[in-house]
Short mmCIF file of C-alpha atoms in Angstrom, two decimals:
data_model
loop_
_atom_site.label_atom_id
_atom_site.label_comp_id
_atom_site.label_asym_id
_atom_site.label_seq_id
_atom_site.Cartn_x
_atom_site.Cartn_y
_atom_site.Cartn_z
CA UNK A 1424 46.53 -1.77 84.14
CA UNK A 1425 47.41 -5.21 82.86
CA UNK A 1426 45.66 -7.94 84.91
CA UNK A 1427 47.18 -11.29 85.82
CA UNK A 1428 47.01 -13.90 83.09
CA UNK A 1429 45.97 -17.45 83.73
CA UNK A 1430 47.03 -20.30 81.44
CA UNK A 1431 44.82 -23.34 81.97
CA UNK A 1432 45.64 -26.71 80.38
CA UNK A 1433 42.64 -28.77 79.19
CA UNK A 1434 43.66 -32.40 78.63
CA UNK A 1435 41.65 -34.37 76.08
CA UNK A 1436 39.41 -36.94 77.73
CA UNK A 1437 40.36 -39.37 74.92
CA UNK A 1438 42.90 -39.86 72.14
CA UNK A 1439 41.66 -37.74 69.20
CA UNK A 1440 40.90 -39.76 66.06
CA UNK A 1441 40.01 -39.11 62.43
CA UNK A 1442 36.27 -39.56 62.79
CA UNK A 1443 35.95 -37.26 65.81
CA UNK A 1444 34.09 -33.96 66.04
CA UNK A 1445 36.40 -31.36 67.57
CA UNK A 1446 33.67 -29.41 69.40
CA UNK A 1447 32.38 -32.59 71.02
CA UNK A 1448 35.90 -33.51 72.12
CA UNK A 1449 36.33 -30.01 73.52
CA UNK A 1450 33.00 -30.06 75.38
CA UNK A 1451 33.66 -33.42 76.99
CA UNK A 1452 37.22 -32.39 77.87
CA UNK A 1453 36.04 -29.15 79.50
CA UNK A 1454 33.52 -31.18 81.47
CA UNK A 1455 36.20 -33.61 82.63
CA UNK A 1456 38.29 -30.60 83.78
CA UNK A 1457 35.23 -28.98 85.42
CA UNK A 1458 35.83 -25.88 83.32
CA UNK A 1459 33.51 -23.50 81.49
CA UNK A 1460 34.36 -20.70 79.11
CA UNK A 1461 34.04 -17.07 80.11
CA UNK A 1462 33.57 -14.25 77.59
CA UNK A 1463 36.90 -13.09 76.13
CA UNK A 1464 38.76 -16.25 77.02
CA UNK A 1465 41.23 -17.29 74.34
CA UNK A 1466 41.20 -20.97 73.38
CA UNK A 1467 44.46 -22.33 72.02
CA UNK A 1468 44.12 -25.55 70.02
CA UNK A 1469 47.07 -27.71 68.91
CA UNK A 1470 47.14 -27.79 65.11
CA UNK A 1471 47.78 -31.51 65.31
CA UNK A 1472 44.30 -32.38 66.61
CA UNK A 1473 42.74 -30.12 63.98
CA UNK A 1474 44.74 -31.99 61.33
CA UNK A 1475 43.69 -35.36 62.74
CA UNK A 1476 39.94 -34.65 62.84
CA UNK A 1477 40.23 -33.17 59.32
CA UNK A 1478 42.09 -36.32 58.17
CA UNK A 1479 45.19 -34.41 56.97
CA UNK A 1480 47.22 -37.61 57.14
CA UNK A 1481 49.22 -39.54 54.56
CA UNK A 1482 50.71 -43.01 54.79
CA UNK A 1483 54.28 -43.79 53.76
CA UNK A 1484 53.22 -46.64 51.50
CA UNK A 1485 51.29 -44.25 49.20
CA UNK A 1486 54.45 -42.21 48.44
CA UNK A 1487 56.91 -42.68 45.53
CA UNK A 1488 59.94 -40.44 46.19
CA UNK A 1489 61.31 -38.45 43.22
CA UNK A 1490 65.00 -38.06 42.47
CA UNK A 1491 64.87 -34.59 44.07
CA UNK A 1492 63.30 -36.03 47.24
CA UNK A 1493 65.96 -38.76 47.46
CA UNK A 1494 68.71 -36.14 47.21
CA UNK A 1495 67.11 -33.80 49.77
CA UNK A 1496 66.50 -36.73 52.12
CA UNK A 1497 70.21 -37.52 52.02
CA UNK A 1498 71.10 -33.92 52.94
CA UNK A 1499 68.55 -33.89 55.77
CA UNK A 1500 69.26 -37.44 56.96
CA UNK A 1501 65.62 -38.50 56.68
CA UNK A 1502 63.56 -41.06 54.77
CA UNK A 1503 62.99 -40.20 51.07
CA UNK A 1504 59.22 -40.70 51.48
CA UNK A 1505 59.16 -38.01 54.17
CA UNK A 1506 61.18 -35.65 51.94
CA UNK A 1507 58.68 -36.21 49.13
CA UNK A 1508 55.76 -35.30 51.40
CA UNK A 1509 57.62 -32.13 52.41
CA UNK A 1510 58.20 -31.19 48.77
CA UNK A 1511 54.52 -31.76 48.00
CA UNK A 1512 53.35 -29.76 51.03
CA UNK A 1513 55.59 -26.78 50.24
CA UNK A 1514 55.01 -26.78 46.45
CA UNK A 1515 58.74 -27.16 46.15
CA UNK A 1516 59.42 -23.87 48.00
CA UNK A 1517 62.38 -24.62 50.23
CA UNK A 1518 65.68 -22.97 51.07
CA UNK A 1519 67.65 -26.14 51.86
CA UNK A 1520 68.28 -28.75 54.48
CA UNK A 1521 70.06 -29.33 57.76
CA UNK A 1522 70.04 -32.58 59.75
CA UNK A 1523 66.42 -33.47 60.51
CA UNK A 1524 64.84 -30.51 58.73
CA UNK A 1525 64.10 -29.21 55.27
CA UNK A 1526 63.34 -25.48 55.52
CA UNK A 1527 60.21 -24.64 53.54
CA UNK A 1528 57.92 -21.74 52.69
CA UNK A 1529 54.18 -22.07 52.44
CA UNK A 1530 51.12 -20.03 53.45
CA UNK A 1531 51.92 -20.73 57.11
CA UNK A 1532 55.37 -19.14 56.81
CA UNK A 1533 58.93 -20.43 56.95
CA UNK A 1534 58.92 -23.73 58.76
CA UNK A 1535 60.64 -27.07 59.21
CA UNK A 1536 59.43 -29.89 56.99
CA UNK A 1537 56.37 -27.91 55.81
CA UNK A 1538 54.84 -28.74 59.18
CA UNK A 1539 54.61 -32.44 58.33
CA UNK A 1540 55.17 -34.41 61.50
CA UNK A 1541 56.02 -38.00 62.30
CA UNK A 1542 55.42 -37.63 66.04
CA UNK A 1543 52.22 -38.94 67.57
CA UNK A 1544 51.01 -40.04 64.14
CA UNK A 1545 51.22 -43.79 64.52
CA UNK A 1546 53.48 -46.09 62.49
CA UNK A 1547 53.86 -45.39 58.77
CA UNK A 1548 51.81 -42.24 58.93
CA UNK A 1549 52.58 -38.55 58.68
CA UNK A 1550 50.32 -35.80 60.00
CA UNK A 1551 50.24 -32.71 57.77
CA UNK A 1552 49.14 -29.20 58.70
CA UNK A 1553 45.40 -28.51 58.43
CA UNK A 1554 44.39 -27.29 54.96
CA UNK A 1555 42.76 -24.04 56.12
CA UNK A 1556 43.40 -23.12 59.73
CA UNK A 1557 41.63 -19.77 59.39
CA UNK A 1558 38.42 -21.52 58.38
CA UNK A 1559 38.80 -24.11 61.14
CA UNK A 1560 39.35 -21.35 63.73
CA UNK A 1561 36.26 -19.50 62.49
CA UNK A 1562 34.14 -22.65 62.65
CA UNK A 1563 35.10 -23.51 66.20
CA UNK A 1564 34.58 -19.89 67.34
CA UNK A 1565 31.07 -19.85 65.86
CA UNK A 1566 30.10 -23.24 67.20
CA UNK A 1567 31.29 -22.32 70.71
CA UNK A 1568 29.25 -19.11 70.53
CA UNK A 1569 26.15 -20.98 69.32
CA UNK A 1570 26.31 -23.74 71.90
CA UNK A 1571 27.86 -22.05 74.93
CA UNK A 1572 26.91 -18.38 74.32
CA UNK A 1573 30.45 -17.22 75.05
CA UNK A 1574 32.68 -15.06 72.85
CA UNK A 1575 35.98 -16.94 72.73
CA UNK A 1576 39.07 -15.94 70.71
CA UNK A 1577 40.66 -18.87 68.87
CA UNK A 1578 44.30 -19.66 68.12
CA UNK A 1579 45.39 -22.72 66.17
CA UNK A 1580 48.93 -23.25 67.37
CA UNK A 1581 51.97 -25.09 66.16
CA UNK A 1582 55.60 -25.37 67.31
CA UNK A 1583 58.48 -23.51 65.70
CA UNK A 1584 62.17 -23.13 66.22
CA UNK A 1585 63.92 -19.75 66.22
CA UNK A 1586 67.24 -18.80 64.59
CA UNK A 1587 70.35 -20.17 66.31
CA UNK A 1588 68.37 -21.20 69.39
CA UNK A 1589 67.84 -24.68 70.74
CA UNK A 1590 64.26 -25.81 71.24
CA UNK A 1591 60.73 -25.04 70.18
CA UNK A 1592 58.38 -22.17 70.99
CA UNK A 1593 54.76 -21.61 69.92
CA UNK A 1594 53.41 -20.08 66.75
CA UNK A 1595 49.87 -19.10 65.74
CA UNK A 1596 48.96 -20.63 62.38
CA UNK A 1597 45.63 -18.80 62.50
CA UNK A 1598 43.44 -16.80 64.85
CA UNK A 1599 39.81 -15.81 64.91
CA UNK A 1600 37.80 -13.17 66.74
CA UNK A 1601 40.49 -10.92 68.22
CA UNK A 1602 43.28 -8.57 67.22
CA UNK A 1603 46.33 -10.80 66.83
CA UNK A 1604 48.98 -8.16 66.15
CA UNK A 1605 49.45 -5.12 68.39
CA UNK A 1606 51.04 -2.38 66.33
CA UNK A 1607 52.68 0.12 68.66
CA UNK A 1608 54.33 2.15 65.92
CA UNK A 1609 53.23 5.72 66.56
CA UNK A 1610 52.84 5.18 70.30
CA UNK A 1611 55.35 7.02 72.43
CA UNK A 1612 58.10 5.54 74.55
CA UNK A 1613 58.79 6.55 78.16
CA UNK A 1614 60.44 9.78 76.99
CA UNK A 1615 57.66 10.66 74.58
CA UNK A 1616 59.75 9.60 71.59
CA UNK A 1617 57.73 7.72 68.94
CA UNK A 1618 58.42 3.98 68.70
CA UNK A 1619 59.41 2.98 65.20
CA UNK A 1620 59.57 -0.75 64.87
CA UNK A 1621 57.58 -2.19 67.75
CA UNK A 1622 54.87 -4.51 66.62
CA UNK A 1623 53.91 -7.20 69.13
CA UNK A 1624 53.13 -10.67 67.84
CA UNK A 1625 50.28 -11.12 70.32
CA UNK A 1626 49.01 -14.37 68.81
CA UNK A 1627 52.47 -15.96 68.74
CA UNK A 1628 53.05 -14.84 72.33
CA UNK A 1629 49.76 -16.37 73.46
CA UNK A 1630 50.41 -19.57 71.47
CA UNK A 1631 53.78 -19.85 73.20
CA UNK A 1632 52.30 -19.28 76.65
CA UNK A 1633 49.83 -22.07 75.96
CA UNK A 1634 52.58 -24.39 74.74
CA UNK A 1635 54.19 -24.22 78.18
CA UNK A 1636 51.24 -26.13 79.64
CA UNK A 1637 50.37 -28.24 76.57
CA UNK A 1638 53.66 -30.08 76.14
CA UNK A 1639 54.57 -32.09 73.08
CA UNK A 1640 54.95 -35.77 73.83
CA UNK A 1641 52.48 -37.98 75.62
CA UNK A 1642 50.68 -35.40 77.76
CA UNK A 1643 47.55 -35.40 75.56
CA UNK A 1644 46.78 -31.74 76.22
CA UNK A 1645 45.51 -30.37 72.89
CA UNK A 1646 43.72 -27.35 74.43
CA UNK A 1647 44.60 -24.47 76.72
CA UNK A 1648 42.52 -21.53 77.89
CA UNK A 1649 44.13 -18.13 78.37
CA UNK A 1650 42.12 -16.01 80.78
CA UNK A 1651 42.71 -12.37 81.64
CA UNK A 1652 44.23 -11.15 78.39
CA UNK A 1653 42.60 -7.82 77.42
CA UNK A 1654 41.66 -9.11 73.99
CA UNK A 1655 40.34 -6.69 71.38
CA UNK A 1656 37.42 -8.27 69.55
CA UNK A 1657 37.45 -7.74 65.81
CA UNK A 1658 35.01 -8.54 63.07
CA UNK A 1659 35.73 -10.79 60.14
CA UNK A 1660 36.30 -7.85 57.79
CA UNK A 1661 38.98 -6.36 59.98
CA UNK A 1662 40.56 -9.78 60.42
CA UNK A 1663 40.98 -10.19 56.69
CA UNK A 1664 43.15 -7.07 56.52
CA UNK A 1665 45.71 -8.45 58.90
CA UNK A 1666 48.70 -10.31 57.67
CA UNK A 1667 51.03 -11.77 60.21
CA UNK A 1668 53.65 -12.73 57.63
CA UNK A 1669 56.26 -10.41 56.15
CA UNK A 1670 58.09 -10.87 52.86
CA UNK A 1671 61.50 -12.61 52.72
CA UNK A 1672 63.02 -9.26 51.64
CA UNK A 1673 61.77 -7.57 54.86
CA UNK A 1674 62.88 -10.44 57.11
CA UNK A 1675 66.05 -9.66 59.05
CA UNK A 1676 67.12 -13.33 59.02
CA UNK A 1677 66.48 -14.18 55.35
CA UNK A 1678 66.51 -10.71 53.75
CA UNK A 1679 70.27 -10.18 54.05
CA UNK A 1680 70.89 -13.36 52.02
CA UNK A 1681 68.53 -12.12 49.32
CA UNK A 1682 69.61 -8.45 49.32
CA UNK A 1683 73.31 -8.48 50.09
CA UNK A 1684 74.49 -4.98 51.01
CA UNK A 1685 77.22 -3.58 48.76
CA UNK A 1686 80.53 -4.90 49.99
CA UNK B 625 49.46 -33.30 85.69
CA UNK B 626 50.34 -29.79 84.57
CA UNK B 627 48.88 -27.15 86.92
CA UNK B 628 47.49 -23.79 85.81
CA UNK B 629 50.09 -21.12 85.23
CA UNK B 630 49.74 -17.61 86.50
CA UNK B 631 51.56 -14.68 84.87
CA UNK B 632 51.66 -11.69 87.21
CA UNK B 633 52.87 -8.26 86.03
CA UNK B 634 54.85 -6.23 88.59
CA UNK B 635 55.04 -2.56 87.54
CA UNK B 636 58.01 -0.57 88.74
CA UNK B 637 57.07 1.93 91.43
CA UNK B 638 59.42 4.44 89.75
CA UNK B 639 61.31 5.02 86.51
CA UNK B 640 64.52 2.96 86.77
CA UNK B 641 67.71 5.03 86.61
CA UNK B 642 71.44 4.45 86.38
CA UNK B 643 72.20 4.83 90.07
CA UNK B 644 69.45 2.44 91.21
CA UNK B 645 69.86 -0.90 92.96
CA UNK B 646 67.76 -3.48 91.14
CA UNK B 647 66.86 -5.53 94.24
CA UNK B 648 65.64 -2.42 96.04
CA UNK B 649 63.52 -1.44 93.02
CA UNK B 650 62.11 -4.98 92.96
CA UNK B 651 61.34 -5.01 96.69
CA UNK B 652 59.55 -1.68 96.61
CA UNK B 653 57.67 -2.68 93.46
CA UNK B 654 56.54 -5.99 94.99
CA UNK B 655 55.36 -4.06 98.04
CA UNK B 656 53.41 -1.61 95.88
CA UNK B 657 51.74 -4.59 94.17
CA UNK B 658 51.14 -6.32 97.53
CA UNK B 659 53.01 -9.35 96.26
CA UNK B 660 55.48 -11.73 97.89
CA UNK B 661 57.55 -14.45 96.29
CA UNK B 662 56.74 -18.10 96.81
CA UNK B 663 59.34 -20.85 96.44
CA UNK B 664 59.77 -21.92 92.79
CA UNK B 665 58.29 -18.76 91.35
CA UNK B 666 60.10 -17.62 88.23
CA UNK B 667 60.97 -13.93 88.06
CA UNK B 668 61.27 -12.48 84.56
CA UNK B 669 63.22 -9.22 84.36
CA UNK B 670 63.35 -6.98 81.27
CA UNK B 671 66.95 -6.80 80.07
CA UNK B 672 66.51 -3.07 79.61
CA UNK B 673 66.29 -2.31 83.34
CA UNK B 674 69.31 -4.52 83.99
CA UNK B 675 71.20 -2.57 81.34
CA UNK B 676 70.11 0.76 82.85
CA UNK B 677 71.16 -0.03 86.43
CA UNK B 678 74.45 -1.42 85.07
CA UNK B 679 74.93 1.79 83.03
CA UNK B 680 75.19 -0.01 79.67
CA UNK B 681 74.36 3.20 77.85
CA UNK B 682 76.19 5.24 75.23
CA UNK B 683 75.45 8.72 73.96
CA UNK B 684 75.35 9.60 70.26
CA UNK B 685 77.78 12.49 70.66
CA UNK B 686 80.58 10.13 71.75
CA UNK B 687 80.39 8.16 68.46
CA UNK B 688 82.41 8.72 65.27
CA UNK B 689 80.92 6.54 62.52
CA UNK B 690 83.38 4.65 60.29
CA UNK B 691 83.00 4.32 56.52
CA UNK B 692 81.58 0.82 57.05
CA UNK B 693 79.00 2.15 59.52
CA UNK B 694 77.93 4.89 57.11
CA UNK B 695 77.41 2.33 54.34
CA UNK B 696 75.50 -0.09 56.59
CA UNK B 697 73.37 2.76 57.95
CA UNK B 698 72.35 3.60 54.39
CA UNK B 699 71.27 0.00 53.73
CA UNK B 700 69.33 -0.15 57.01
CA UNK B 701 67.92 3.40 56.77
CA UNK B 702 69.24 4.40 60.18
CA UNK B 703 71.63 6.97 61.65
CA UNK B 704 75.35 6.21 61.07
CA UNK B 705 76.06 6.62 64.79
CA UNK B 706 73.58 3.87 65.58
CA UNK B 707 75.16 1.61 62.93
CA UNK B 708 78.58 2.21 64.51
CA UNK B 709 77.29 1.19 67.94
CA UNK B 710 75.84 -1.97 66.40
CA UNK B 711 79.16 -2.82 64.72
CA UNK B 712 80.98 -2.28 68.03
CA UNK B 713 78.48 -4.37 70.00
CA UNK B 714 78.63 -7.29 67.55
CA UNK B 715 82.41 -7.20 67.00
CA UNK B 716 81.57 -6.75 63.34
CA UNK B 717 79.69 -10.07 63.15
CA UNK B 718 76.66 -9.34 61.02
CA UNK B 719 74.92 -10.96 58.08
CA UNK B 720 73.51 -7.79 56.51
CA UNK B 721 70.74 -5.23 56.76
CA UNK B 722 67.07 -4.74 56.04
CA UNK B 723 65.11 -1.54 56.74
CA UNK B 724 65.44 -0.73 60.44
CA UNK B 725 67.69 -3.65 61.35
CA UNK B 726 71.23 -4.88 60.99
CA UNK B 727 71.30 -8.62 61.70
CA UNK B 728 74.14 -9.45 64.08
CA UNK B 729 75.71 -12.34 65.95
CA UNK B 730 77.05 -12.09 69.44
CA UNK B 731 77.05 -14.19 72.61
CA UNK B 732 73.30 -13.59 72.95
CA UNK B 733 72.59 -15.12 69.53
CA UNK B 734 71.37 -13.78 66.21
CA UNK B 735 69.58 -10.52 66.84
CA UNK B 736 68.56 -7.16 65.42
CA UNK B 737 70.99 -4.30 65.98
CA UNK B 738 73.06 -6.31 68.50
CA UNK B 739 70.30 -5.59 70.99
CA UNK B 740 71.10 -1.88 71.04
CA UNK B 741 67.87 0.04 71.50
CA UNK B 742 66.80 3.62 71.03
CA UNK B 743 63.42 3.13 72.70
CA UNK B 744 62.90 4.35 76.26
CA UNK B 745 66.51 5.51 76.41
CA UNK B 746 66.02 9.27 76.42
CA UNK B 747 67.21 11.65 73.69
CA UNK B 748 70.66 11.06 72.20
CA UNK B 749 71.19 7.88 74.15
CA UNK B 750 71.27 4.20 73.23
CA UNK B 751 70.73 1.39 75.71
CA UNK B 752 72.94 -1.66 75.05
CA UNK B 753 72.45 -5.21 76.28
CA UNK B 754 73.83 -5.95 79.76
CA UNK B 755 77.46 -7.11 79.68
CA UNK B 756 76.91 -10.40 81.49
CA UNK B 757 73.28 -11.41 81.93
CA UNK B 758 74.21 -14.77 83.44
CA UNK B 759 76.10 -13.07 86.25
CA UNK B 760 73.31 -10.53 86.77
CA UNK B 761 70.73 -13.34 86.97
CA UNK B 762 72.86 -15.21 89.49
CA UNK B 763 73.28 -12.11 91.63
CA UNK B 764 69.59 -11.33 91.80
CA UNK B 765 68.73 -14.98 92.55
CA UNK B 766 71.19 -15.04 95.45
CA UNK B 767 70.13 -11.68 96.86
CA UNK B 768 66.45 -12.68 96.74
CA UNK B 769 67.29 -15.91 98.56
CA UNK B 770 69.34 -14.08 101.20
CA UNK B 771 66.78 -11.36 101.90
CA UNK B 772 63.46 -13.11 101.30
CA UNK B 773 64.39 -16.76 101.93
CA UNK B 774 62.64 -17.88 98.73
CA UNK B 775 64.13 -19.96 95.91
CA UNK B 776 63.22 -18.02 92.75
CA UNK B 777 64.23 -18.92 89.17
CA UNK B 778 65.46 -15.93 87.18
CA UNK B 779 65.09 -15.07 83.50
CA UNK B 780 66.57 -11.95 81.95
CA UNK B 781 64.35 -11.39 78.92
CA UNK B 782 64.57 -9.47 75.71
CA UNK B 783 62.39 -9.16 72.60
CA UNK B 784 63.10 -10.93 69.33
CA UNK B 785 61.50 -11.26 65.96
CA UNK B 786 61.05 -14.61 64.21
CA UNK B 787 61.63 -15.45 60.53
CA UNK B 788 59.04 -14.09 58.10
CA UNK B 789 56.68 -13.16 60.94
CA UNK B 790 55.48 -9.71 61.93
CA UNK B 791 56.06 -8.66 65.52
CA UNK B 792 58.13 -9.47 68.56
CA UNK B 793 58.12 -12.40 70.97
CA UNK B 794 60.21 -13.00 74.08
CA UNK B 795 63.67 -14.47 74.39
CA UNK B 796 65.71 -15.48 77.45
CA UNK B 797 69.17 -13.88 77.37
CA UNK B 798 70.07 -15.76 80.53
CA UNK B 799 68.50 -17.84 83.27
CA UNK B 800 69.54 -18.89 86.74
CA UNK B 801 68.44 -21.60 89.14
CA UNK B 802 66.27 -23.85 86.97
CA UNK B 803 66.45 -26.13 83.96
CA UNK B 804 65.86 -23.86 80.98
CA UNK B 805 65.78 -26.44 78.18
CA UNK B 806 63.59 -29.53 78.34
CA UNK B 807 65.11 -32.20 76.14
CA UNK B 808 62.46 -34.74 75.24
CA UNK B 809 64.60 -36.68 72.79
CA UNK B 810 64.40 -40.28 73.91
CA UNK B 811 60.93 -39.86 75.40
CA UNK B 812 58.18 -41.70 73.59
CA UNK B 813 55.32 -40.20 71.63
CA UNK B 814 51.67 -41.29 72.02
CA UNK B 815 52.35 -44.44 70.00
CA UNK B 816 55.50 -45.34 71.91
CA UNK B 817 57.72 -44.15 69.06
CA UNK B 818 60.83 -42.26 70.25
CA UNK B 819 60.79 -38.50 69.61
CA UNK B 820 63.83 -37.39 67.67
CA UNK B 821 63.97 -33.64 67.51
CA UNK B 822 61.81 -32.33 70.32
CA UNK B 823 63.64 -30.01 72.63
CA UNK B 824 61.48 -27.41 74.34
CA UNK B 825 62.89 -23.91 74.77
CA UNK B 826 61.35 -23.55 78.25
CA UNK B 827 63.12 -20.29 79.08
CA UNK B 828 62.14 -18.64 75.79
CA UNK B 829 58.56 -19.83 76.29
CA UNK B 830 58.42 -18.38 79.80
CA UNK B 831 60.08 -15.13 78.66
CA UNK B 832 57.41 -14.83 75.96
CA UNK B 833 54.56 -15.52 78.38
CA UNK B 834 55.92 -12.74 80.60
CA UNK B 835 56.23 -10.35 77.67
CA UNK B 836 52.46 -10.56 77.16
CA UNK B 837 51.92 -8.74 80.45
CA UNK B 838 55.07 -6.60 80.42
CA UNK B 839 54.48 -4.68 77.19
CA UNK B 840 57.09 -2.60 75.47
CA UNK B 841 56.24 1.07 75.40
CA UNK B 842 55.18 3.20 78.34
CA UNK B 843 53.72 0.54 80.64
CA UNK B 844 56.73 0.55 82.98
CA UNK B 845 56.40 -3.13 83.83
CA UNK B 846 59.97 -4.44 84.01
CA UNK B 847 59.09 -7.53 86.10
CA UNK B 848 56.69 -10.46 85.88
CA UNK B 849 56.26 -13.45 88.15
CA UNK B 850 55.39 -16.84 86.68
CA UNK B 851 53.72 -19.03 89.26
CA UNK B 852 52.79 -22.69 88.87
CA UNK B 853 55.46 -23.81 86.43
CA UNK B 854 56.93 -27.13 87.62
CA UNK B 855 60.45 -25.78 87.53
CA UNK B 856 63.38 -28.15 87.94
CA UNK B 857 65.96 -26.59 90.24
CA UNK B 858 69.55 -27.02 89.10
CA UNK B 859 72.85 -26.20 90.66
CA UNK B 860 75.41 -23.90 89.16
CA UNK B 861 77.53 -26.80 87.90
CA UNK B 862 74.67 -28.26 85.90
CA UNK B 863 73.75 -24.84 84.59
CA UNK B 864 77.18 -24.37 83.11
CA UNK B 865 76.72 -27.42 80.90
CA UNK B 866 73.68 -26.02 79.17
CA UNK B 867 73.92 -24.07 75.99
CA UNK B 868 70.76 -22.65 74.52
CA UNK B 869 72.44 -21.59 71.28
CA UNK B 870 73.11 -23.84 68.30
CA UNK B 871 75.69 -23.29 65.56
CA UNK B 872 74.77 -21.50 62.32
CA UNK B 873 75.40 -24.79 60.47
CA UNK B 874 72.74 -26.58 62.57
CA UNK B 875 70.21 -23.73 62.25
CA UNK B 876 67.42 -24.50 59.77
CA UNK B 877 67.09 -20.81 58.84
CA UNK B 878 70.74 -19.88 58.39
CA UNK B 879 72.33 -23.30 57.80
CA UNK B 880 70.94 -23.77 54.27
CA UNK B 881 72.63 -20.54 53.17
CA UNK B 882 75.93 -21.76 54.59
CA UNK B 883 75.69 -25.40 53.48
CA UNK B 884 73.84 -25.33 50.19
CA UNK B 885 72.67 -28.83 49.26
CA UNK B 886 74.01 -30.25 45.99
CA UNK B 887 71.84 -28.92 43.18
#
């Protein structure tokens, strides 16, 4: 029986800055919300605050746009410096541009502008994605366990758009400590017929649920706790076997443009 | 201040069948869960049970696959009859196939197999998407208000996959009674800089949060209540102005393949 889920926003007690320690910010913010972790809570952290404390930030003035960046910037209606940062962050792996977005591939998947973001970054600065979200998730999990003696699943979450739909949903850049994909292939449906393609993107679903309470503009809510999810704890070794990304050829949105069926 | 959200699964007290009345099923199921609606709850309903009570079901034996369907079925490694149903349901609007999925366009967006589903449908039968989810959402909203005197927002939800990612998340096929897109363009970020591209897909986020507790295989949980979301009630006239779909040209995933930038 699935229990009720609770999604609890934890506002930051201060604006997060480059020199800050994320666990200290979290502890103080929990205190201000009069909250404590319970075992098997899931903590969702906005990737942006991870990037800020890890100083994954570049300033416009340090950037010299290439000819390629100038051309892409024109197609995407953005500043050439921003396009250059996107090219650098994606190692040049992009499919093209629409207004406001260059569509890129990197280790975090297929995403707008390689995750580089001008919002909430201050003038003349761009916040990039954290260098290694998996490592950051592992660190925060371990430090919470050491200090608070609670086993907490971690999600580092970002926003994404979905094909042909208006607006953003959540996405898990990395997880730590729990099974993030629920593979139901082999399970039976209501009529006892085996399910063939059902794999549930648990971590993306939880990241999205957290995004509902975290907001995106000036709410200053970089954390959310999800309580009541029947999380399956996994060890590091098991975690390493999981891959939440599929290849472009397998992807129903991109695959058809790569492997055109015979006409 | 954003309150805590609660996501409450409501299992069906029986297996939903073609002759059933959805409001009666809901009432009995709420009773079995000892739950009552509160004003401004959001009720998420699995599109599959809407399709079943509306008899949006076809049987394999009634289908004669065309040459096109046979060819597409080969590319997608599926039965030709299923490919024919997908072609019919999408009016032939598809981008191509990968293993297990033909990628189609219809009024519900860009989706696998036009939403036609072999799971939980019984042998030799395929469940289609409901014909008019907007109308179905409006009906259930009005009937709940008449019988229970509570103002409840409605989402009819389906599963979707996202580009390059493994697993399904939720998607709102239709909503009724509340603002389903939160447009934050024009709002300021933390540094007072206007946000340019932030539009939050509230209904998709809520559909996804509900999917966490609803599951997909044999859990028989076609309903979930979301409590605590600061929903903005809207009238029918306002609702009609909203469109949660964007054009393929604007879509960062599909647009680049349609409008290739100058190389």
